[in-house]
Coordinates of C-alpha atoms in Angstrom, one line a residue:
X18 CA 24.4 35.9 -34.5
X19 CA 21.2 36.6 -36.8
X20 CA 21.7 39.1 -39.0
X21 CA 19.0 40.5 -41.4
X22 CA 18.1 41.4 -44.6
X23 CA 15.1 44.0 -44.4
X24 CA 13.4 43.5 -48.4
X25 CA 11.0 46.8 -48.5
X26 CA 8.9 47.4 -51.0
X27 CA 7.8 51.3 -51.1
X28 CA 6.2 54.1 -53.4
X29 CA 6.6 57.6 -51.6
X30 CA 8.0 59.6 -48.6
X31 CA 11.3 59.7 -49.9
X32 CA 12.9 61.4 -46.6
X33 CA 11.5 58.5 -44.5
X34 CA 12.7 55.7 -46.7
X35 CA 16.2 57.2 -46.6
X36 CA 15.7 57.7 -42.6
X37 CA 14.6 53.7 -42.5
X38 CA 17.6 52.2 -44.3
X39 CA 20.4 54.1 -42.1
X40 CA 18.4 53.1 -38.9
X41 CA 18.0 49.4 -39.6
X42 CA 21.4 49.2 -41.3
X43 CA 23.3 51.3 -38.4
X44 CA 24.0 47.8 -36.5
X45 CA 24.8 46.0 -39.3
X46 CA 21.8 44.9 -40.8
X47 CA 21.2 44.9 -44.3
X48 CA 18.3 46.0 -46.7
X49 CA 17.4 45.8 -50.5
X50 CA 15.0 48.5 -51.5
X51 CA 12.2 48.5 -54.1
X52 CA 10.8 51.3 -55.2
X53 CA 7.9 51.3 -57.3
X54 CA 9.0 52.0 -60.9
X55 CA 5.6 53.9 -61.8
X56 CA 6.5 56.5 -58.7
X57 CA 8.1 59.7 -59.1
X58 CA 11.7 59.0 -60.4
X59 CA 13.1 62.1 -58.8
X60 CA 12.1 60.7 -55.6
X61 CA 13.8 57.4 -56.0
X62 CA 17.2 59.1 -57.6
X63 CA 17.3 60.8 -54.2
X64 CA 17.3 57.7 -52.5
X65 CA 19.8 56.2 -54.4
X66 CA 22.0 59.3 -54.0
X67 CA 21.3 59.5 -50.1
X68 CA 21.9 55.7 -50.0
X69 CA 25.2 55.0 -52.7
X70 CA 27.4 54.9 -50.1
X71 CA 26.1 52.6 -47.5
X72 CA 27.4 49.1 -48.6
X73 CA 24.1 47.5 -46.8
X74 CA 21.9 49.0 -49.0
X75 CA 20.9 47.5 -52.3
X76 CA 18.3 47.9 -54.9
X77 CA 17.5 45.2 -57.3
X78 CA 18.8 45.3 -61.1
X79 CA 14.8 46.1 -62.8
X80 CA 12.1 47.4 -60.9
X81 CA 8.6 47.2 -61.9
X82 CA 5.1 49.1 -61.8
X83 CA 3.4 47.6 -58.8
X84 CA -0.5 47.6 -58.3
X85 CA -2.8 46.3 -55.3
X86 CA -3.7 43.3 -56.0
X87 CA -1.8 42.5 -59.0
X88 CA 1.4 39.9 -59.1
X89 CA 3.6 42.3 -59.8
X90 CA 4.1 42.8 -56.1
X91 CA 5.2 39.8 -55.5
X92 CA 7.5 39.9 -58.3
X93 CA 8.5 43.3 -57.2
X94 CA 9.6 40.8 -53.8
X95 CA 11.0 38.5 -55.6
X96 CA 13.5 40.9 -57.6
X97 CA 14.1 42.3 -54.2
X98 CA 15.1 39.1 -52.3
X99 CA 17.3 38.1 -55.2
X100 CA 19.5 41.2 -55.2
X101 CA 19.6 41.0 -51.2
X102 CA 20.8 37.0 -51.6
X103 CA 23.1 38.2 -54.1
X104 CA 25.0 41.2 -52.4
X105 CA 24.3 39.9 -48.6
X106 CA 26.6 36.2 -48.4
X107 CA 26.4 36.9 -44.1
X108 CA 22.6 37.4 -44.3
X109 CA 20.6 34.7 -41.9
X110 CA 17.2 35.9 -42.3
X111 CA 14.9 38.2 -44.8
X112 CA 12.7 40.5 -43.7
X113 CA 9.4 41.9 -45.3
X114 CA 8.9 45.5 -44.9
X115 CA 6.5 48.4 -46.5
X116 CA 7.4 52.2 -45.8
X117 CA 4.8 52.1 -43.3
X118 CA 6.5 50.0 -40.9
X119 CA 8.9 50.6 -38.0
X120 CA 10.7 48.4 -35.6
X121 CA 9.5 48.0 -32.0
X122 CA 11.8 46.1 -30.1
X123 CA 15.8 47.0 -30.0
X124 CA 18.0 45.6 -32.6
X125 CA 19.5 43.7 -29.6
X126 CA 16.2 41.6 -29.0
X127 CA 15.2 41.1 -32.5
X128 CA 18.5 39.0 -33.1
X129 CA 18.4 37.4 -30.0
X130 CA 14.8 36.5 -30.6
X131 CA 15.6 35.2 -34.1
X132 CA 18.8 33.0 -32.5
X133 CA 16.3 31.7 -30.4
X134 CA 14.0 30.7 -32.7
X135 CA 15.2 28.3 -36.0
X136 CA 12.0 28.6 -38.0
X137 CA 10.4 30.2 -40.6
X138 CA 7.5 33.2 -39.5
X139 CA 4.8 33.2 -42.2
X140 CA 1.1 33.1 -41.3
X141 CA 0.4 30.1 -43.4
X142 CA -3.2 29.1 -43.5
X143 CA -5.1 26.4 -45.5
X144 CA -7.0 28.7 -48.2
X145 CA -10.7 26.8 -48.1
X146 CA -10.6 25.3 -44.6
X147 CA -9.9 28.6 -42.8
X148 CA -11.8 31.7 -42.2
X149 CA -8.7 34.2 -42.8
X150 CA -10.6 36.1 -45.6
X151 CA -13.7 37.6 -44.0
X152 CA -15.6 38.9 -46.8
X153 CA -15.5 38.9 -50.7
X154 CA -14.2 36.6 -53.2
X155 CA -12.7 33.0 -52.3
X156 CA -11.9 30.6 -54.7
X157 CA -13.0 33.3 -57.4
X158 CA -9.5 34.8 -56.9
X159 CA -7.7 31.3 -58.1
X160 CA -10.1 29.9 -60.1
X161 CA -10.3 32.1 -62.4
X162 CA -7.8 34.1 -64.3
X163 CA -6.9 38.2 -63.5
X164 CA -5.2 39.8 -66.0
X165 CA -5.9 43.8 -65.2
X166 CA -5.5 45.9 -62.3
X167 CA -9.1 46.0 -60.3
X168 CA -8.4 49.1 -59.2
X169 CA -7.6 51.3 -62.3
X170 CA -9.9 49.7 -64.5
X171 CA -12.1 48.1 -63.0
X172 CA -15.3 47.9 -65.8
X173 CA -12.9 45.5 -67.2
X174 CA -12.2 43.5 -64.5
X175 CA -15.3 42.4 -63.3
X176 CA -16.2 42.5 -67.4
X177 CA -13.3 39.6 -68.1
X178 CA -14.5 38.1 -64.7
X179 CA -18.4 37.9 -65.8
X180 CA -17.7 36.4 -69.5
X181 CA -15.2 33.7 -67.8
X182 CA -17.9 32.9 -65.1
X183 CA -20.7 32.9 -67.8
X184 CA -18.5 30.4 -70.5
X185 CA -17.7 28.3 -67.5
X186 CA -13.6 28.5 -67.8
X187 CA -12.6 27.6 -64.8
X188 CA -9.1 26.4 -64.6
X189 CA -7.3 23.6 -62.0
X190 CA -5.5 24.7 -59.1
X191 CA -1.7 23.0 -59.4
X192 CA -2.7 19.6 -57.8
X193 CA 1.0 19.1 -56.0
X194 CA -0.3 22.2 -54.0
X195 CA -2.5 22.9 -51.2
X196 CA -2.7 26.8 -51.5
X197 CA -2.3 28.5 -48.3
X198 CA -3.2 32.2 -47.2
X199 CA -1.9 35.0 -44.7
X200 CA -0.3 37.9 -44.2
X201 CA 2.4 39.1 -46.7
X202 CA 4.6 40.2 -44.1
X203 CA 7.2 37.9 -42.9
X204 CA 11.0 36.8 -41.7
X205 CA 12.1 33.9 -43.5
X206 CA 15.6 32.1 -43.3
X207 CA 18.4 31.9 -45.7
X208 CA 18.1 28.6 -46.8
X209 CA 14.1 28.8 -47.0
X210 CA 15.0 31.8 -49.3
X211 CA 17.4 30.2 -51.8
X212 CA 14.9 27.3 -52.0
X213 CA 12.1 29.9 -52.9
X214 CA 14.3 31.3 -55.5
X215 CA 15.5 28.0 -56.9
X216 CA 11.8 26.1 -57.0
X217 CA 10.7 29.8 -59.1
X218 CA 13.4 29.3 -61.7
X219 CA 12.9 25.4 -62.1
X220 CA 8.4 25.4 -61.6
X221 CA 7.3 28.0 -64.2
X222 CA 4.1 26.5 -64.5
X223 CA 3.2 27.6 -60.9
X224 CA 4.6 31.1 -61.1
X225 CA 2.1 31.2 -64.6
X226 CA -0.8 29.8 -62.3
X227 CA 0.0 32.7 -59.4
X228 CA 0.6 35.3 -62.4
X229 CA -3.3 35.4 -63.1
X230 CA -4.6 35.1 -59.9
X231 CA -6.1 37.4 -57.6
X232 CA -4.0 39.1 -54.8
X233 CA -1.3 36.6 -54.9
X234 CA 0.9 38.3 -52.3
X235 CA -1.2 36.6 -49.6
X236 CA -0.9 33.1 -51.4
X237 CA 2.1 32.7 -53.3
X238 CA 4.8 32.6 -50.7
X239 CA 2.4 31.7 -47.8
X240 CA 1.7 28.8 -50.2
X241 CA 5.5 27.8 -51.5
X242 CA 6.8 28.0 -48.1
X243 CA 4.7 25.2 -46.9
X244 CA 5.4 23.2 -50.0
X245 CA 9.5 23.5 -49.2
X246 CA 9.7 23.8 -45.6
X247 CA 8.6 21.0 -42.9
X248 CA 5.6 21.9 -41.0
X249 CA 7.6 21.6 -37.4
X250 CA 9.6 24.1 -38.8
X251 CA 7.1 27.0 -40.0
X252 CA 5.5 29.5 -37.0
X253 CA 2.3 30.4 -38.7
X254 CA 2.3 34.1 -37.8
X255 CA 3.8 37.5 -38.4
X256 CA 6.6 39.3 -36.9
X257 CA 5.0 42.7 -37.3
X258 CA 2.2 43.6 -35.7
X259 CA -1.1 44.8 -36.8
X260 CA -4.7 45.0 -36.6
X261 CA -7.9 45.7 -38.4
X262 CA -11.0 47.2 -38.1
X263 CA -14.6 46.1 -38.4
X264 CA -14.4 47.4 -42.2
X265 CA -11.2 45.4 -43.0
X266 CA -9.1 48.4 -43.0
X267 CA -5.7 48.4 -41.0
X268 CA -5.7 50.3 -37.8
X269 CA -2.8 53.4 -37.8
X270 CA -1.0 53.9 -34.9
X271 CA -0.2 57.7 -33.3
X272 CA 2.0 59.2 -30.5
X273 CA 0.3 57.7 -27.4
X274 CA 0.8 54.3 -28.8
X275 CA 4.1 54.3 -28.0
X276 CA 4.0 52.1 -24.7
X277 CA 1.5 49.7 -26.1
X278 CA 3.3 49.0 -29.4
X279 CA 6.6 48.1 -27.3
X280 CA 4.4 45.5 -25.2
X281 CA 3.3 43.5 -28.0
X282 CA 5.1 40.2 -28.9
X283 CA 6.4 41.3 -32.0
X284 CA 9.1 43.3 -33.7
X285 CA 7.8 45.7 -36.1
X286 CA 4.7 47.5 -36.3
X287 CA 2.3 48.3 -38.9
X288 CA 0.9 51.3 -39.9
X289 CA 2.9 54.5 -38.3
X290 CA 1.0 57.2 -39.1
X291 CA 3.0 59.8 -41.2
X292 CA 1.7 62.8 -38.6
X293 CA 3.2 60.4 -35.7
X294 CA 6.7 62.1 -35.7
X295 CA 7.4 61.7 -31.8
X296 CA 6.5 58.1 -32.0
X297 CA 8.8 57.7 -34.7
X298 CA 11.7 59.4 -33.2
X299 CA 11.0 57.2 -30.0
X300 CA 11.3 54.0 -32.3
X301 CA 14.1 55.0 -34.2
X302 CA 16.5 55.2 -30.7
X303 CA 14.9 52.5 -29.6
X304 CA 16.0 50.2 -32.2
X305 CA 19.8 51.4 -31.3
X306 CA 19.6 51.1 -27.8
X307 CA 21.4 48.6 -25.7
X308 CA 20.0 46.7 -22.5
X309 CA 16.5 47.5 -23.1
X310 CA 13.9 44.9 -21.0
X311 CA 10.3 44.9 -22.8
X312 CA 7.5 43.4 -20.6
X313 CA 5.2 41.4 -23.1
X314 CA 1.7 41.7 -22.0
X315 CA 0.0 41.2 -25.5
X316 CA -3.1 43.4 -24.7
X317 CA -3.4 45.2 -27.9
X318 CA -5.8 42.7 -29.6
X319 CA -7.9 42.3 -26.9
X320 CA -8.4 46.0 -25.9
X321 CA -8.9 47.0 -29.2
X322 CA -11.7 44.8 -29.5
X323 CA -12.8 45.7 -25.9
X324 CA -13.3 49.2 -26.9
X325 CA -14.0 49.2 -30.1
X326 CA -16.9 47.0 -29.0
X327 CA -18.2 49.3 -26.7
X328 CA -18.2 52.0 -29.5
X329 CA -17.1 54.8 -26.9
X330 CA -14.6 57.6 -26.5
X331 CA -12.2 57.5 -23.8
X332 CA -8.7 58.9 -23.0
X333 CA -6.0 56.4 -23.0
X334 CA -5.6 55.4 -26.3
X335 CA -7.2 58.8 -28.0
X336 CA -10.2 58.2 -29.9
X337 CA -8.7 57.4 -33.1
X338 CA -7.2 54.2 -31.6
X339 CA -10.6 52.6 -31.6
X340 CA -13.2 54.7 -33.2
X341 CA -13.4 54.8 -36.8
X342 CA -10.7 57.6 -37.7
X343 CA -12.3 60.8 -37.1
X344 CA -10.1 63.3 -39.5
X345 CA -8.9 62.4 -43.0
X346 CA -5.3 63.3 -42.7
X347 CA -3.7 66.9 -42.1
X348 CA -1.6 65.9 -45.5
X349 CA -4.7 64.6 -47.6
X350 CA -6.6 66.6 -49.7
X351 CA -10.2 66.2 -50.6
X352 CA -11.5 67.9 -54.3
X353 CA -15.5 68.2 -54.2
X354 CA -17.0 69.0 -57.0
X355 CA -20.7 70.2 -57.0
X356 CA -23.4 70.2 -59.1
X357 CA -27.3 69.9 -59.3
X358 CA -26.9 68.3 -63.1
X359 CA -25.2 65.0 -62.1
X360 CA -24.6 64.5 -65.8
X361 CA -22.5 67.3 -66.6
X362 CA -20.6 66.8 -62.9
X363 CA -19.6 63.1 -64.1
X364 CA -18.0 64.0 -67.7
X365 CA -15.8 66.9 -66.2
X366 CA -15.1 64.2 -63.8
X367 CA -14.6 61.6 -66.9
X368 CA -12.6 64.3 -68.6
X369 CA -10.3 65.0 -65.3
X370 CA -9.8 60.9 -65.5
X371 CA -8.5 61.1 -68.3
X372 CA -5.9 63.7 -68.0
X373 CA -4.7 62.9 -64.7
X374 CA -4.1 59.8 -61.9
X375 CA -5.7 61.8 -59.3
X376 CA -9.1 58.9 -58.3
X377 CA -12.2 60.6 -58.8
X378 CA -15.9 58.9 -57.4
X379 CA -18.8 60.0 -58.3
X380 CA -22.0 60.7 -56.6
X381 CA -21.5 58.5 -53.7
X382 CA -23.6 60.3 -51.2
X383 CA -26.5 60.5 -53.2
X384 CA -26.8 57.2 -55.5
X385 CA -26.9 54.2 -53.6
X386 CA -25.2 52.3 -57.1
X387 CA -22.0 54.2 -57.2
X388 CA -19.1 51.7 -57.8
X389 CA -16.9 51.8 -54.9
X390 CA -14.5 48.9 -53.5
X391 CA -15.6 46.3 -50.9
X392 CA -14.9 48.0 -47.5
X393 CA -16.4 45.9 -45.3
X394 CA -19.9 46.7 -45.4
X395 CA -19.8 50.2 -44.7
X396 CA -20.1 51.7 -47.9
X397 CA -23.4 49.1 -49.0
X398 CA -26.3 51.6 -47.9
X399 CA -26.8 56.0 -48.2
X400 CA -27.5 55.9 -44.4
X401 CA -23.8 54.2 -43.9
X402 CA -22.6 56.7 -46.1
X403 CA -24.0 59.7 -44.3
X404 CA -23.7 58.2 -41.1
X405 CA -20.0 56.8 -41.1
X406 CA -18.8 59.6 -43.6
X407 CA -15.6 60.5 -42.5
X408 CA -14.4 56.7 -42.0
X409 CA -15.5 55.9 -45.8
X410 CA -13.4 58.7 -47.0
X411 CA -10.5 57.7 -45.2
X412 CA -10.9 54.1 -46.2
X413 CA -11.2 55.1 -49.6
X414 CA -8.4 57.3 -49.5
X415 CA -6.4 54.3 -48.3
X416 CA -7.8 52.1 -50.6
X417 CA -6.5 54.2 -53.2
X418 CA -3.3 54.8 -51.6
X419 CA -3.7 58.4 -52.3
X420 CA -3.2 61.7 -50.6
X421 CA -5.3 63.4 -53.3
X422 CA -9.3 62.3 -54.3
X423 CA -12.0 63.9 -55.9
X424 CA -16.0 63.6 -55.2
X425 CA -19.5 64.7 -56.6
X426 CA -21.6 66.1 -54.7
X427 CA -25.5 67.1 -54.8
X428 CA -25.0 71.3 -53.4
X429 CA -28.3 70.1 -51.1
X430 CA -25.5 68.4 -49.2
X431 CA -24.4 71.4 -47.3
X432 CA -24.4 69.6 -44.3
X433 CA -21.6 67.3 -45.6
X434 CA -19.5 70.0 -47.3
X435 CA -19.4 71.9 -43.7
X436 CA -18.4 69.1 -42.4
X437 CA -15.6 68.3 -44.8
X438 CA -14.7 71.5 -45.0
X439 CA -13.6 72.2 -41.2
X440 CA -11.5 68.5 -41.5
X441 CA -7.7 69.1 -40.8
X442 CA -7.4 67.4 -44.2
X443 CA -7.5 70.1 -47.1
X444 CA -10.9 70.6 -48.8
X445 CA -11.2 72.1 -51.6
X446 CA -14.8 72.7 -53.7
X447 CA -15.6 73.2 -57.3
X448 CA -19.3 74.7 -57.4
X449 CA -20.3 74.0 -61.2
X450 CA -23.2 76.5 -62.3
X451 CA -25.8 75.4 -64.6
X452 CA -28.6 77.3 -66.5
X453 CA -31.9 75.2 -65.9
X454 CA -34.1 75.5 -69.0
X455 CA -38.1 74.7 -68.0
X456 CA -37.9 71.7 -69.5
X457 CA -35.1 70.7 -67.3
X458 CA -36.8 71.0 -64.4
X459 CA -39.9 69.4 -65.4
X460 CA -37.7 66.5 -65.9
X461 CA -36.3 66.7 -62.2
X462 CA -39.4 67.3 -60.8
X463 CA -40.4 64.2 -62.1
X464 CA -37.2 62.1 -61.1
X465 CA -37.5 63.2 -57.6
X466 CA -41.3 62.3 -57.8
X467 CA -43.0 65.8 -57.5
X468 CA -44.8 65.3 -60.7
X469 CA -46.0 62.7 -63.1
X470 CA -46.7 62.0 -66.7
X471 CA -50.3 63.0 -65.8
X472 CA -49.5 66.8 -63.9
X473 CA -51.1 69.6 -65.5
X474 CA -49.5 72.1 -67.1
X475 CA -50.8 74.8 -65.0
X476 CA -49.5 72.7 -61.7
X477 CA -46.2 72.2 -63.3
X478 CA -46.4 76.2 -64.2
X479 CA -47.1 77.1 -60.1
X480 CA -44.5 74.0 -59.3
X481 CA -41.2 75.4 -61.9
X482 CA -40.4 79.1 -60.0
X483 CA -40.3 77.5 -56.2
X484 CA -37.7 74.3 -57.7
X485 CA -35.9 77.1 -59.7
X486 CA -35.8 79.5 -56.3
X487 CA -34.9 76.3 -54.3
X488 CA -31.9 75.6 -56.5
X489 CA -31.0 79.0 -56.3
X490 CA -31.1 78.7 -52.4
X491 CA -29.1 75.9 -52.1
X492 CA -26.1 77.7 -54.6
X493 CA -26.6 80.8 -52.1
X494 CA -26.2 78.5 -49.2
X495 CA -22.7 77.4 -50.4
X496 CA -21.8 81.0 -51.2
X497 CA -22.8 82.3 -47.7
X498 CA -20.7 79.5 -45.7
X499 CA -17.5 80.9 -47.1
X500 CA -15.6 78.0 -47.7
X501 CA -11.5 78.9 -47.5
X502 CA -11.3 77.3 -51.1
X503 CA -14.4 77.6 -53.6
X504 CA -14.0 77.7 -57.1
X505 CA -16.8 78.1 -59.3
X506 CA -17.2 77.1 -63.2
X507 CA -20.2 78.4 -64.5
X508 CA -22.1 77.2 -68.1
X509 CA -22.7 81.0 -69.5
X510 CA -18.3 81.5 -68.9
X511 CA -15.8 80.7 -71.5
X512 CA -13.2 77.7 -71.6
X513 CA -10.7 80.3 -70.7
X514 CA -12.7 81.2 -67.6
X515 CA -13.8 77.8 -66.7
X516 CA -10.4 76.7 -66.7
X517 CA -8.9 78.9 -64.1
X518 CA -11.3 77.7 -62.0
X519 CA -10.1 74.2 -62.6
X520 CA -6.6 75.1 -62.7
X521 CA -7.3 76.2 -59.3
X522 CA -9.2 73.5 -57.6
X523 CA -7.1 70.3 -59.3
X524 CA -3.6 72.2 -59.1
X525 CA -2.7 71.5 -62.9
X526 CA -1.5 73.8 -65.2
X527 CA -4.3 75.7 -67.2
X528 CA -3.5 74.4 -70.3
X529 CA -4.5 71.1 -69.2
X530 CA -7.3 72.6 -67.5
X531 CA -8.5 74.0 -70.8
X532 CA -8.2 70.2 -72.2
X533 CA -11.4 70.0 -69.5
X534 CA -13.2 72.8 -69.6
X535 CA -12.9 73.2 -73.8
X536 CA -14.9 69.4 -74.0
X537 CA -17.5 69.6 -76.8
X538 CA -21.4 69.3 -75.2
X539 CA -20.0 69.4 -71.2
X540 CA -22.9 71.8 -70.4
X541 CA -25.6 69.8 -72.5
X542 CA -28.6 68.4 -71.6

């Protein structure tokens, strides 16, 4: 009989990682657990210490610091599937996991399934010929070499990308291989494994190749596989089930999901939304349960894309099943920071960069050139912005794999903090007050085009009290909505001041606040 050997890579949610590997190891299964080296290393010496005893849990001998896109995740895999090959000798098949998955058929049917069926379950498409990526780079991400995280420093990413693309160094793709692409979730057997393992340590010159390229988990073993296994031999599709939205974004599954995940012709299911604590109580007996009959009926693709099409609400799924998600997250929290002088808003953001991990965007609302990530069109235009703003948080919020991000905003946006602000998510603001000299607002008169080089001085002296009052206004507007959490630094307050007001709104200690609000010229113009 098939027995398994989950390899799950993970980050956070200690309690549910520990709750995962005593489900899925309860009938005998095994699992080799990664946890990401650059996350909190109290929360991975409490796995260990929930976990030391359970011979069918095993973590591999280094772990490393994993980032999207980067190859240390598949490395992260690959020190995983080693240490599972190593202490697992009655292991059949290997299993990819992340934290965010949860099994949706009964122990019982997933081994059955997998005696059943002798093959390897990889989506495995030809990387050129295929449509599988949608949008974004193509043969930028192999042609060219990748050496830092896009992500966390991204002016140098697209910097090292622009000089390569302008000196012309491309580089050849390994001509024994034809590069495939898919999903980085899969079940692949024993033998398929040790062959993986063996060709890594005996081709170094394609593991160099992968090394540099860009978001190699969907290419290097989709790739290899096809390379060591025969084609009659490979199903080209997952075992866990999931979906996307219009944006590219993965759709999360809640409570009422329960009966449609169990219909789907799969055996896990990705993502489980962390508030979803009834349908994960539901899965985990499920998975123990004996004598269970599923009744495939596959409809979860097609509805989705039914309604989701249609763009209305109804009741069966709940709306967030296929309308861009409509709250942020009860567990998320959301830092605005507001400011008319966008100047001195982006180096206290610069400054909080610097001193924490916590992802901070800048005006995103109000300058249609504000880096952000590829998210499927949505965040290309201010109206999508306004229009869809909810979904771009969340998506950004996922894109960073954060529960914590921070924002500018102009304090004209009142309409957007209300909105924010009565979000299940946390919100918390950070008004920043500014003197405004006259020559200041001369100057912003004539970026928003309500004066010109040739305006006289006695219009601009009739013009300068009703901007003045109007900024004034649009402070007292914030004041007078009486937001639960508004902090306020203000330019004629001290550093001391100023940082209890940071302290506050970022959570940090105020001696690091102080590292902010002390910055030499924050307030100038």
């Amino acid at each position: 009989m098939a027995k398994i050997a989950y390899i799950l890579l993970c980050h956070k949610d200690p309690d549910a990682v520990i709750r995962q590997a005593q489900r899925l190891t309860a009938v005998g299964d095994y699992m080799s657990i990664h946890f990401d080296a650059s996350a909190s290393p109290v929360h991975f010496s409490q796995i260990t210490e929930a976990l030391k005893d359970n011979p069918n849990v095993t973590f591999p001998k280094k772990r490393v610091k994993c980032g999207w896109g980067e190859w240390s995740l598949v490395q992260a895999t690959i020190n995983a599937m080693q240490a599972a090959v190593d202490a697992f000798p009655r292991a059949t098949h290997f299993y990819m996991l992340s934290g965010d998955c949860m099994a949706i058929k009964s122990a019982e049917y997933a081994h059955k399934f997998l005696d059943e069926n002798d093959a390897d379950f990889i989506e495995s498409f030809d990387y050129f010929e295929s449509d599988w990526i949608k949008t974004g780079w193509k043969e930028e991400r192999l042609i060219y070499r990748h050496f830092v995280n896009e992500r966390e420093r991204k002016k140098l990413f697209y910097f090292l990308f622009e000089v390569q693309k302008r000196l012309g160094l491309k580089r050849e793709i390994p001509e024994d291989l034809q590069i495939m692409i898919g999903s980085q979730w899969w079940c692949l057997r024993r033998h398929t494994i040790e062959a993986l393992l063996d060709f890594i340590r005996k081709r170094r010159d394609v593991v160099r190749f992968f090394r540099t390229t860009w978001i190699p988990d969907e290419t290097f073993f989709q790739t290899l596989v096809r390379h060591l296994v025969p084609k009659e031999e490979i199903r080209s599709r997952t075992l866990t089930f999931l979906m996307f939205t219009d944006y590219g974004m993965p759709v999360t599954f809640y409570n009422d999901h329960y009966d449609l995940l169990l219909s789907q012709d799969y055996l896990f299911a990705r993502k489980i939304s962390p508030e979803a604590q009834d349908l994960k109580r539901r899965l985990g007996l499920l998975y123990l349960a004996e004598g269970v009959k599923f009744q495939i009926s596959n409809e979860g693709r097609s509805l989705f894309q039914f309604l989701s099409g249609r763009g209305r609400i109804g009741r069966r799924f709940a709306t967030r099943f296929w309308e861009t998600e409509s709250t942020l997250g009860r567990e998320r929290e959301m830092l605005i920071v507001v400011c008319k002088k966008w100047h001195v808003a982006k180096r206290v953001l610069e400054r909080i960069r610097q001193l924490t991990n916590v992802p901070a965007i800048e005006y995103l609302f109000n300058e249609e050139d504000t880096p952000l990530p590829d998210l499927g069109g949505i965040q290309k235009t201010l109206e999508k912005r306004h229009r869809h703003r909810r979904a771009l948080m969340r998506m950004l919020f996922d894109y960073f794999e954060t529960d914590k991000l921070i924002v500018c905003m102009d304090p004209a946006n009142i309409e957007l903090l209300n909105d924010f602000a009565s979000d299940r998510s946390v919100t918390r603001i950070l008004e920043i007050e500014c003197q405004f000299s006259d020559e200041y607002l001369i100057g912003h008169a004539m970026r928003v085009g309500l004066a010109g080089d040739q305006t006289s001085t006695e219009t601009l002296e009739r013009l300068l009290p009703t901007i003045r009052n109007d900024m004034v206004h649009e402070s007292d507007r914030i004041r007078d909505a009486q937001f639960e959490n508004l902090t306020r630094m203000r330019e004629i307050a001290g550093p001391d001041s100023n940082a209890s007001a940071l302290s506050e709104f970022l959570s940090i200690p105020p001696e690091k606040a102080l590292e902010v609000s002390a910055t030499e010229y924050l307030f100038a113009d």
